[in-house]
Amino acid sequence: MNKLAVFVGIVLLVLAVFYGKHEWTKNSRELFRRKLETVHNTLDDIKEHAKEFNVKEIVKVSDSIYMGIGFALANSIMIIAPEGVVIVDVTESYEAAAEILTEFRKITKKPITDIVYTHSHPDHTYGAKAFIEDPSKPPRVWAHESITKGFGQYFYGPNQAHYARSMRQFGVFLPDHLSSGIGISLRYGDGSSTLAIKYPDTFIKGDWEDAVLAGLPLRFVHIPGETDDQIGVWIPSEKAFLCADDLYKAFPNLYAIRGTTSRELMQWVRSIDKIIDLQPTMLVPSHTRAVIGHAEVATLLTEYRDAIQFVHDQTIRLINYGYTADEIGNMLKLPAQLAKNPYLREFYGTVKWSAKSVFTYYEGWFSGDPVDLDPLTRGERADRMVELIDKDGILDAAKKALKNEDFQWALELASFVARTDPENKQANDLRVEALIELGSRQLSNNGRNYYLTSAMEIASGLKLTSPSAAKLALISEFPLEYPLSAFPTIFRADECETRNETVYFNFQDPVSHHYVRFRNGVVIIRHEVPHNWDIKVSSSVSSWKQILTGESSAVVMLATGEISIEGGILAFKSFMGCFDRDIKYTNF
């Protein structure tokens, strides 16, 4: 009997009862249990791979380099320099970072002089303040200059959608969570951890930059891969390279199902080539254990970059033969020499998802088949299917598909009915069962977690809504340009498309000028003084942030003179009413 499958099934049933969102029939329970008892899965392989990071420990790479592994999704790396300590990456939460710092302090008491963000992802940046032991003498925080664009995505990108999809990909809410593929778990997003980011104050420009940190000469190298802002750290005296997320002990996320822009694969290949050219004898990743030995490092990096190039090149070749993204994804397999490399097993990304992403990068959303040029929406297709066959006929076919272990077809059929009738218990039972079956067969932890979390959402009524505390923490720490730049993507064009007006924001401490203009159903943001304005808001930066975060209200600050509004308070309130309340504008 598959113990994990039975456990997941029981947990989902308990959650269904606890939340009271989905009533399970006796027959569906029995069917559910029978299926779970015989389900095939990849549990043993996943458990073995998770040993890479499933124990909290400090790993000594050399006398001066130590890695905190197993405390969070990402590692935190300590470099002991002549005059202090440099911390590279800080995990995703204050709690995880504080645990690592406690262990680091058992090794050295030297002051932390510098923090390095290898890139903008939360699991590398959100725990920074745990490493600031003396707020009166904070360490410098280094990052590549392009990180500002990466951080901007947390304000003006599809952040709510990415939050929900990230929680599924990393399985944050799953009971008895096994692995996240590149780390044991993401300690962020469920409300039990604290966001503690520190905005960088020292920016690296260009492809590389030499620096001396705490008396130690090193080189920052721009190595874009998962992100365009990624940097690695080269320590010549150790012949050690800290390679960030350019290498995992898993096939890379050349595309992330949590949602990302298309990643440029050949840029990633060129970044690994930069590392190879340095001829390191120690490779220190941010998500797995160090690799020691020049030959071992060179061989591993060569095969890793060749796997990425293979997916890129062969996808283009098959595009030129006229195949579509889904066809190419099913056709492409790594060469045997690469497939047997333990660093290229699909515990994280997959060749199939990656090939589809390459197709999208070069060809966009259109498959080339005219049937896809203006297809029916999912809702329209579901309505037509139900009209054509009827609900009972579709559900009978879904049951038959489940019996025949055709789980994807069963999921699609049941989803037709669920889309037209969201409360249909039989359709939802079938969807949950199909999702469990599909999830239990995934080697990729991303796929496994996504399927099982989706089943849990249907069964328990779990709602994946981004914690407001995270948004408020970002507003408090980041320059005002970031929350102001979110205005265009929270604009209610359907209600305010005919308005034409300009609001000028005049901030002090420090001085900055910005304006927000409505025009033709869009919002224009400029970080300068406007030629003309309808409303002028004057405030200190700290006062405005208190309003945005809900620490104070505009009414109170107007009364005390901490904020002034020219052009009419009601006019400004009407202006702010044109935006979604995603950010705390409810104080107006």
XYZ file of C-alpha atoms in Angstrom:
588
model
C 0.000 0.000 0.000
C 1.262 3.480 -0.848
C 1.516 5.166 2.550
C 1.913 8.695 1.219
C -1.038 8.401 -1.107
C -3.280 7.064 1.651
C -2.047 9.790 3.994
C -2.761 12.553 1.468
C -6.178 11.117 0.769
C -7.084 10.977 4.455
C -5.784 14.508 5.063
C -7.835 15.863 2.190
C -10.924 14.133 3.518
C -10.324 15.553 6.997
C -9.788 19.027 5.557
C -12.990 18.734 3.583
C -14.903 18.041 6.775
C -13.011 20.693 8.753
C -13.529 23.507 6.287
C -17.010 22.362 5.348
C -16.546 23.557 1.765
C -16.951 20.262 -0.043
C -19.134 17.390 1.092
C -17.802 13.958 0.225
C -20.219 11.147 -0.489
C -19.631 7.692 1.013
C -19.123 6.212 -2.455
C -16.562 8.862 -3.432
C -14.619 8.222 -0.212
C -14.423 4.507 -0.916
C -13.482 5.028 -4.545
C -10.879 7.570 -3.454
C -9.265 5.160 -0.982
C -9.260 2.229 -3.390
C -7.524 4.276 -6.046
C -4.959 5.640 -3.612
C -4.054 2.160 -2.404
C -2.912 1.153 -5.870
C -1.476 4.443 -7.135
C 1.980 4.372 -8.674
C 4.297 7.172 -7.495
C 7.853 8.451 -7.325
C 7.979 8.733 -3.538
C 11.217 6.783 -2.999
C 13.147 8.814 -5.573
C 11.888 12.094 -4.138
C 12.753 11.073 -0.575
C 16.259 10.072 -1.617
C 16.802 13.350 -3.464
C 15.486 15.352 -0.491
C 18.391 14.064 1.615
C 20.386 16.754 -0.174
C 18.749 19.375 2.058
C 16.262 17.831 4.510
C 18.448 18.311 7.602
C 19.344 21.707 9.034
C 23.117 21.943 9.052
C 26.103 24.190 8.509
C 28.390 22.700 5.877
C 32.055 23.663 5.835
C 33.314 24.197 2.290
C 36.709 25.584 3.310
C 38.214 27.341 6.326
C 36.528 30.554 5.199
C 33.319 29.425 3.427
C 30.312 27.899 5.186
C 26.810 27.083 3.902
C 23.558 27.038 5.868
C 21.567 24.220 4.253
C 18.119 22.854 5.108
C 16.827 25.889 7.010
C 14.795 27.276 4.124
C 14.301 26.939 0.390
C 17.671 28.560 -0.370
C 21.064 28.386 1.299
C 22.760 31.253 3.052
C 26.531 31.378 2.598
C 29.068 32.885 5.000
C 32.474 34.072 3.848
C 34.917 34.762 6.697
C 37.174 37.585 5.525
C 40.190 39.186 7.274
C 38.174 42.112 8.673
C 34.688 40.683 8.995
C 32.009 38.433 7.536
C 30.241 38.574 4.170
C 26.808 36.942 3.880
C 25.703 35.830 0.415
C 21.920 35.323 0.204
C 19.701 35.518 3.263
C 16.805 33.046 2.689
C 13.135 34.020 2.481
C 12.234 34.865 6.070
C 13.563 36.471 9.210
C 12.982 33.265 11.172
C 15.029 31.034 8.846
C 17.850 33.589 8.572
C 17.984 34.028 12.356
C 18.398 30.267 12.829
C 21.301 30.249 10.384
C 22.938 33.268 12.010
C 22.808 31.536 15.394
C 24.782 28.645 13.897
C 27.191 30.927 12.032
C 27.949 32.722 15.295
C 29.219 29.452 16.754
C 31.964 29.591 14.120
C 33.004 33.252 14.197
C 32.197 36.450 16.088
C 33.539 38.782 13.399
C 31.161 41.593 12.451
C 28.960 41.238 9.372
C 30.206 43.989 7.079
C 28.422 43.095 3.837
C 25.359 41.275 2.521
C 25.148 40.178 -1.115
C 21.911 39.472 -2.948
C 22.669 37.163 -5.869
C 19.287 38.087 -7.387
C 15.843 39.446 -6.568
C 13.913 36.253 -5.750
C 12.358 36.271 -2.266
C 14.182 33.123 -1.101
C 17.463 35.037 -1.490
C 16.463 38.457 -0.136
C 13.566 38.446 2.328
C 15.536 37.443 5.464
C 18.181 40.192 5.347
C 17.354 42.077 8.544
C 18.130 39.013 10.668
C 21.778 39.567 9.712
C 21.757 43.225 10.791
C 22.920 42.858 14.383
C 23.646 46.547 15.004
C 21.105 48.816 13.256
C 23.352 51.822 13.941
C 26.102 50.195 11.842
C 24.286 48.133 9.202
C 26.247 46.149 6.634
C 26.332 47.267 3.042
C 23.839 45.418 0.862
C 25.164 44.607 -2.608
C 23.192 43.703 -5.748
C 23.381 44.109 -9.502
C 21.884 47.361 -10.749
C 19.260 45.436 -12.742
C 17.772 44.077 -9.497
C 15.626 47.214 -9.352
C 13.591 45.862 -12.271
C 13.312 42.458 -10.596
C 12.036 44.010 -7.392
C 9.575 46.101 -9.368
C 7.714 42.948 -10.382
C 6.571 42.563 -6.758
C 4.677 45.853 -7.127
C 3.527 46.195 -10.727
C 3.692 42.589 -11.970
C 0.887 39.995 -11.663
C 1.957 39.440 -8.049
C -1.319 38.043 -6.706
C -1.468 35.440 -9.461
C 2.202 34.576 -8.910
C 1.637 34.231 -5.171
C -1.136 31.655 -5.623
C 0.815 29.737 -8.242
C 3.992 29.838 -6.119
C 2.157 28.397 -3.133
C 1.053 25.513 -5.357
C 4.464 24.967 -6.949
C 6.278 24.879 -3.615
C 3.514 23.010 -1.781
C 3.557 25.496 1.097
C 0.174 24.402 2.462
C 0.527 20.659 1.876
C 0.583 18.464 4.988
C 3.667 16.263 5.368
C 5.430 18.274 2.689
C 8.280 16.239 1.180
C 10.395 18.597 -0.879
C 10.422 21.681 -3.065
C 12.936 20.188 -5.466
C 15.749 22.645 -4.720
C 15.226 22.964 -0.974
C 13.194 21.334 1.724
C 10.475 23.992 1.877
C 9.636 27.617 1.216
C 9.308 29.325 4.610
C 7.183 32.149 3.341
C 3.618 32.805 2.295
C 1.550 30.992 4.911
C 1.548 33.826 7.457
C 3.923 32.082 9.880
C 7.078 33.900 8.790
C 8.272 37.493 8.718
C 9.423 39.364 5.640
C 12.633 41.216 6.530
C 14.129 42.570 3.327
C 16.645 45.422 3.270
C 16.777 47.507 0.133
C 20.271 47.408 -1.453
C 22.518 50.422 -1.088
C 25.486 49.377 -3.257
C 24.923 48.453 -6.892
C 27.182 46.540 -9.276
C 27.221 47.698 -12.882
C 28.023 45.844 -16.052
C 29.318 42.305 -16.576
C 31.766 42.237 -13.679
C 33.202 44.362 -10.912
C 36.169 43.852 -8.609
C 35.721 44.812 -4.981
C 37.307 44.342 -1.566
C 34.826 43.281 1.115
C 36.008 43.079 4.717
C 39.587 42.993 3.479
C 38.922 40.173 0.980
C 39.425 40.798 -2.769
C 36.652 39.261 -4.860
C 34.857 39.724 -8.147
C 31.144 40.069 -8.800
C 30.216 38.416 -12.109
C 26.915 39.024 -13.890
C 25.529 35.531 -14.658
C 21.878 35.893 -15.728
C 19.926 32.654 -15.759
C 16.683 32.288 -13.814
C 16.723 36.079 -13.574
C 18.406 38.805 -15.600
C 19.778 40.435 -12.432
C 21.713 37.424 -11.130
C 25.339 37.711 -10.007
C 27.912 35.191 -8.831
C 30.847 35.782 -6.499
C 34.375 34.757 -7.503
C 36.937 34.439 -4.694
C 40.335 34.187 -6.420
C 42.259 33.263 -3.255
C 40.041 30.193 -2.800
C 39.403 29.511 -6.499
C 35.779 29.303 -5.351
C 32.761 30.478 -7.307
C 29.392 31.117 -5.655
C 27.083 30.387 -8.587
C 23.671 31.372 -7.160
C 20.836 29.642 -9.089
C 22.744 28.766 -12.247
C 23.059 25.199 -10.955
C 20.845 22.865 -8.914
C 21.038 19.178 -8.192
C 17.996 18.925 -10.457
C 17.026 19.863 -13.984
C 16.725 23.658 -13.950
C 13.556 25.684 -14.090
C 14.032 26.889 -17.633
C 10.361 27.661 -17.174
C 8.634 27.931 -13.790
C 4.999 26.843 -13.532
C 4.509 29.456 -10.814
C 4.585 31.964 -13.679
C 7.568 33.807 -15.148
C 8.539 35.696 -18.234
C 10.281 33.543 -20.824
C 13.863 32.838 -19.775
C 16.574 33.270 -22.376
C 18.249 29.877 -22.420
C 21.341 30.811 -24.399
C 21.980 33.663 -21.966
C 21.972 31.041 -19.191
C 24.405 28.919 -21.245
C 26.752 31.882 -21.689
C 26.669 32.533 -17.948
C 27.793 28.979 -17.189
C 30.538 29.403 -19.786
C 31.798 32.413 -17.816
C 32.069 30.227 -14.721
C 33.853 27.435 -16.615
C 36.383 29.949 -17.957
C 37.376 30.917 -14.404
C 38.369 27.266 -13.764
C 37.073 27.085 -10.181
C 38.031 24.227 -7.886
C 35.043 24.898 -5.603
C 31.484 25.541 -6.780
C 29.121 26.856 -4.098
C 25.442 26.973 -5.221
C 22.596 28.678 -3.421
C 20.341 25.601 -3.506
C 22.462 22.511 -3.100
C 25.779 21.317 -1.698
C 29.204 22.450 -2.832
C 31.079 20.631 -5.581
C 34.806 20.270 -4.919
C 37.598 19.563 -7.409
C 38.471 21.258 -10.695
C 37.693 18.242 -12.866
C 34.407 17.537 -11.082
C 33.286 21.152 -11.365
C 34.272 21.451 -15.023
C 32.531 18.210 -16.036
C 29.354 19.058 -14.148
C 29.090 22.603 -15.502
C 29.786 21.402 -19.040
C 27.009 18.809 -18.963
C 24.601 21.206 -17.257
C 25.088 23.942 -19.847
C 24.940 21.381 -22.676
C 21.569 20.143 -21.423
C 20.194 23.688 -21.520
C 21.574 24.270 -25.011
C 20.190 20.921 -26.178
C 16.645 21.901 -25.176
C 17.065 25.269 -26.875
C 18.542 23.988 -30.132
C 16.333 20.933 -30.604
C 13.159 22.891 -29.843
C 14.029 25.356 -32.600
C 14.777 22.458 -34.936
C 11.347 20.930 -34.277
C 9.631 24.313 -34.613
C 11.099 24.497 -38.104
C 9.521 21.126 -38.887
C 6.140 22.648 -38.034
C 5.507 20.999 -34.664
C 3.547 22.845 -31.977
C 4.642 23.475 -28.398
C 2.707 20.581 -26.871
C 3.973 18.202 -29.558
C 7.591 19.272 -29.064
C 7.263 18.947 -25.304
C 6.204 15.321 -25.694
C 8.879 14.539 -28.275
C 12.012 15.982 -26.683
C 14.234 13.806 -24.469
C 17.738 14.505 -23.173
C 20.589 12.478 -24.686
C 21.401 9.399 -22.579
C 24.747 10.807 -21.381
C 23.015 13.872 -19.951
C 19.894 12.109 -18.700
C 21.929 9.903 -16.358
C 23.602 12.892 -14.671
C 22.087 13.170 -11.129
C 22.153 16.968 -11.482
C 19.826 16.741 -14.487
C 17.067 14.518 -13.121
C 13.712 16.262 -13.304
C 13.156 16.891 -9.596
C 12.527 20.593 -10.271
C 12.085 21.745 -13.872
C 11.286 19.409 -16.758
C 12.384 19.116 -20.369
C 8.742 19.212 -21.477
C 7.944 22.533 -19.773
C 11.251 23.982 -20.943
C 10.644 23.114 -24.582
C 7.223 24.755 -24.459
C 8.814 27.878 -23.008
C 11.397 28.013 -25.810
C 8.542 27.787 -28.320
C 6.791 30.710 -26.611
C 10.024 32.729 -26.455
C 10.473 32.547 -30.230
C 6.932 32.076 -31.550
C 4.683 33.663 -28.913
C 1.290 32.297 -27.870
C 0.078 31.297 -31.346
C 0.770 27.665 -32.236
C 0.640 28.327 -35.989
C -2.467 26.183 -36.407
C -5.389 28.454 -37.488
C -7.691 26.607 -35.088
C -5.735 28.350 -32.306
C -5.840 31.829 -33.803
C -9.110 32.805 -32.118
C -10.155 29.777 -30.050
C -13.166 29.455 -27.811
C -12.526 30.441 -24.211
C -12.392 27.668 -21.617
C -15.843 28.659 -20.424
C -17.304 28.657 -23.935
C -15.747 25.282 -24.695
C -17.148 23.837 -21.470
C -20.640 25.158 -22.266
C -20.523 23.656 -25.751
C -19.314 20.274 -24.441
C -22.072 20.109 -21.834
C -24.652 21.101 -24.437
C -23.312 18.506 -26.867
C -23.017 15.550 -24.502
C -24.818 16.587 -21.271
C -23.340 16.537 -17.764
C -24.122 12.926 -16.963
C -22.543 11.716 -20.181
C -19.372 13.714 -19.546
C -19.125 12.523 -15.936
C -19.653 8.898 -16.995
C -16.813 9.317 -19.489
C -14.631 10.855 -16.753
C -15.290 7.863 -14.473
C -14.387 5.509 -17.297
C -11.169 7.450 -17.942
C -10.219 7.181 -14.259
C -10.875 3.458 -14.303
C -8.622 3.148 -17.360
C -5.938 5.297 -15.652
C -6.354 7.992 -18.278
C -6.082 10.646 -15.603
C -5.445 13.743 -17.715
C -8.540 13.063 -19.821
C -10.559 12.401 -16.677
C -9.443 15.773 -15.269
C -10.312 17.595 -18.471
C -13.747 15.987 -18.731
C -14.665 16.645 -15.092
C -13.409 20.228 -15.449
C -15.874 20.879 -18.274
C -18.733 20.185 -15.883
C -17.119 22.010 -12.939
C -16.654 25.131 -15.041
C -20.339 25.234 -15.987
C -21.512 24.022 -12.555
C -18.881 24.899 -9.893
C -20.825 23.274 -7.061
C -21.272 19.929 -8.795
C -20.056 17.470 -6.141
C -19.497 14.567 -8.500
C -17.404 16.663 -10.886
C -15.305 18.016 -8.021
C -14.814 14.539 -6.544
C -13.537 13.350 -9.907
C -11.258 16.373 -10.309
C -9.687 15.823 -6.888
C -9.143 12.139 -7.582
C -7.565 12.832 -10.980
C -5.319 15.534 -9.518
C -4.123 13.200 -6.752
C -3.402 10.490 -9.286
C -1.480 12.864 -11.545
C 0.428 14.443 -8.659
C 1.495 11.119 -7.200
C 3.156 10.214 -10.482
C 5.306 13.327 -10.828
C 9.061 13.166 -10.354
C 9.185 16.968 -10.471
C 8.385 18.311 -7.025
C 6.977 21.398 -8.732
C 4.456 19.311 -10.643
C 3.690 17.073 -7.673
C 3.087 19.995 -5.331
C 1.008 21.885 -7.895
C -1.347 18.974 -8.570
C -1.764 18.051 -4.897
C -2.284 21.648 -3.755
C -4.874 22.153 -6.496
C -6.678 19.051 -5.209
C -6.492 20.460 -1.696
C -8.004 23.775 -2.845
C -11.000 21.997 -4.349
C -11.442 19.634 -1.402
C -10.980 22.042 1.470
C -11.888 25.457 0.107
C -8.350 26.730 0.701
C -7.971 30.263 -0.705
C -4.491 31.360 -1.763
C -4.454 35.094 -1.099
C -1.200 36.980 -0.686
C -0.640 38.051 2.957
C -1.126 41.807 3.350
C 1.793 41.921 5.799
C 4.202 41.115 2.975
C 2.945 43.976 0.815
C 3.158 46.398 3.717
C 6.705 45.331 4.566
C 7.779 45.958 0.984
C 6.159 49.405 0.958
C 7.930 50.292 4.209
C 11.384 49.267 2.960
C 11.388 50.219 -0.725
C 11.636 53.684 -2.336
C 8.292 55.310 -3.121
C 8.881 54.897 -6.847
C 7.913 51.238 -6.415
C 4.402 51.566 -4.926
C 3.694 54.543 -7.181
C 4.704 52.459 -10.202
C 1.974 49.973 -9.267
C -0.748 52.511 -10.121
C -1.120 51.585 -13.836
C -1.772 47.902 -13.093
C -4.400 48.529 -10.401
C -6.277 51.189 -12.414
C -10.027 50.591 -12.822
C -10.193 51.478 -16.501
C -13.753 50.195 -16.825
C -14.906 52.883 -14.368
C -12.476 55.747 -15.029
C -11.424 55.498 -18.679
C -12.887 58.916 -19.579
C -11.082 60.843 -16.843
C -8.233 63.181 -17.695
C -6.412 64.659 -14.715
C -3.015 64.831 -13.039
C -1.999 64.430 -9.409
C 1.382 65.790 -8.370
C 3.124 64.160 -5.385
C 5.658 66.439 -3.709
C 7.659 64.491 -1.092
C 10.208 65.647 1.455
C 12.874 63.823 3.519
C 14.215 62.976 0.991
C 12.943 65.335 -1.689
C 11.353 63.701 -4.730
C 8.709 64.661 -7.273
C 6.240 62.403 -9.071
C 3.024 62.730 -10.978
C 0.219 60.340 -11.901
C -1.827 61.203 -14.986
C -5.054 59.658 -16.309
C -5.211 59.622 -20.104
C -7.119 57.480 -22.603
C -7.863 54.763 -20.070
C -4.236 54.391 -18.964
C -2.141 55.774 -16.119
C 1.090 57.597 -16.873
C 3.763 57.770 -14.144
C 6.642 60.254 -14.259
C 9.198 60.869 -11.524
C 9.482 64.618 -12.031
C 7.556 67.882 -11.530
C 4.606 68.125 -13.975
C 4.039 71.212 -16.130
C 0.414 71.335 -14.986
C -1.550 69.574 -12.272
C -5.100 69.320 -10.929
C -4.293 68.079 -7.441
C -1.088 68.475 -5.436
C -0.225 66.222 -2.492
C 2.613 67.352 -0.203
C 3.997 65.063 2.475
C 7.121 63.583 3.953
C 8.081 60.174 2.639
C 7.595 58.587 6.061
C 4.109 60.122 6.484
C 2.980 58.899 3.079
C 4.260 55.407 3.786
C 2.338 55.378 7.075
C -0.813 56.112 5.079
C -0.072 53.399 2.529
C 0.638 50.792 5.194
C -2.354 51.725 7.351
C -0.267 52.872 10.321
C -2.060 56.220 10.119
C -4.850 57.799 8.086
C -4.959 60.725 5.702
C -7.650 62.349 7.855
C -5.405 62.396 10.917
C -2.398 63.624 8.970
C -4.426 66.355 7.282
C -5.538 67.517 10.719
C -1.977 67.602 12.050
C -0.564 69.219 8.934
C 1.691 66.261 8.104
C 0.043 66.055 4.704
C -1.574 68.774 2.595
C -3.782 68.485 -0.459
C -4.350 71.308 -2.920
C -7.191 70.990 -5.389
C -9.721 69.450 -3.036
C -9.755 66.507 -0.638
C -12.900 65.075 -2.218
C -11.355 65.351 -5.667
C -8.316 63.428 -4.454
C -10.502 60.801 -2.796
C -12.357 60.387 -6.101
C -9.014 60.073 -7.892
C -7.877 57.294 -5.541
C -11.217 55.557 -6.035
C -10.080 54.694 -9.549
C -7.658 52.090 -8.189
C -8.087 48.591 -6.852
C -7.529 48.310 -3.113
C -4.635 45.904 -3.548
C -2.399 48.376 -1.711
C -3.678 50.109 1.428
C -5.385 53.131 -0.084
C -8.440 52.607 2.107
C -7.338 55.411 4.432
C -8.691 58.057 2.043
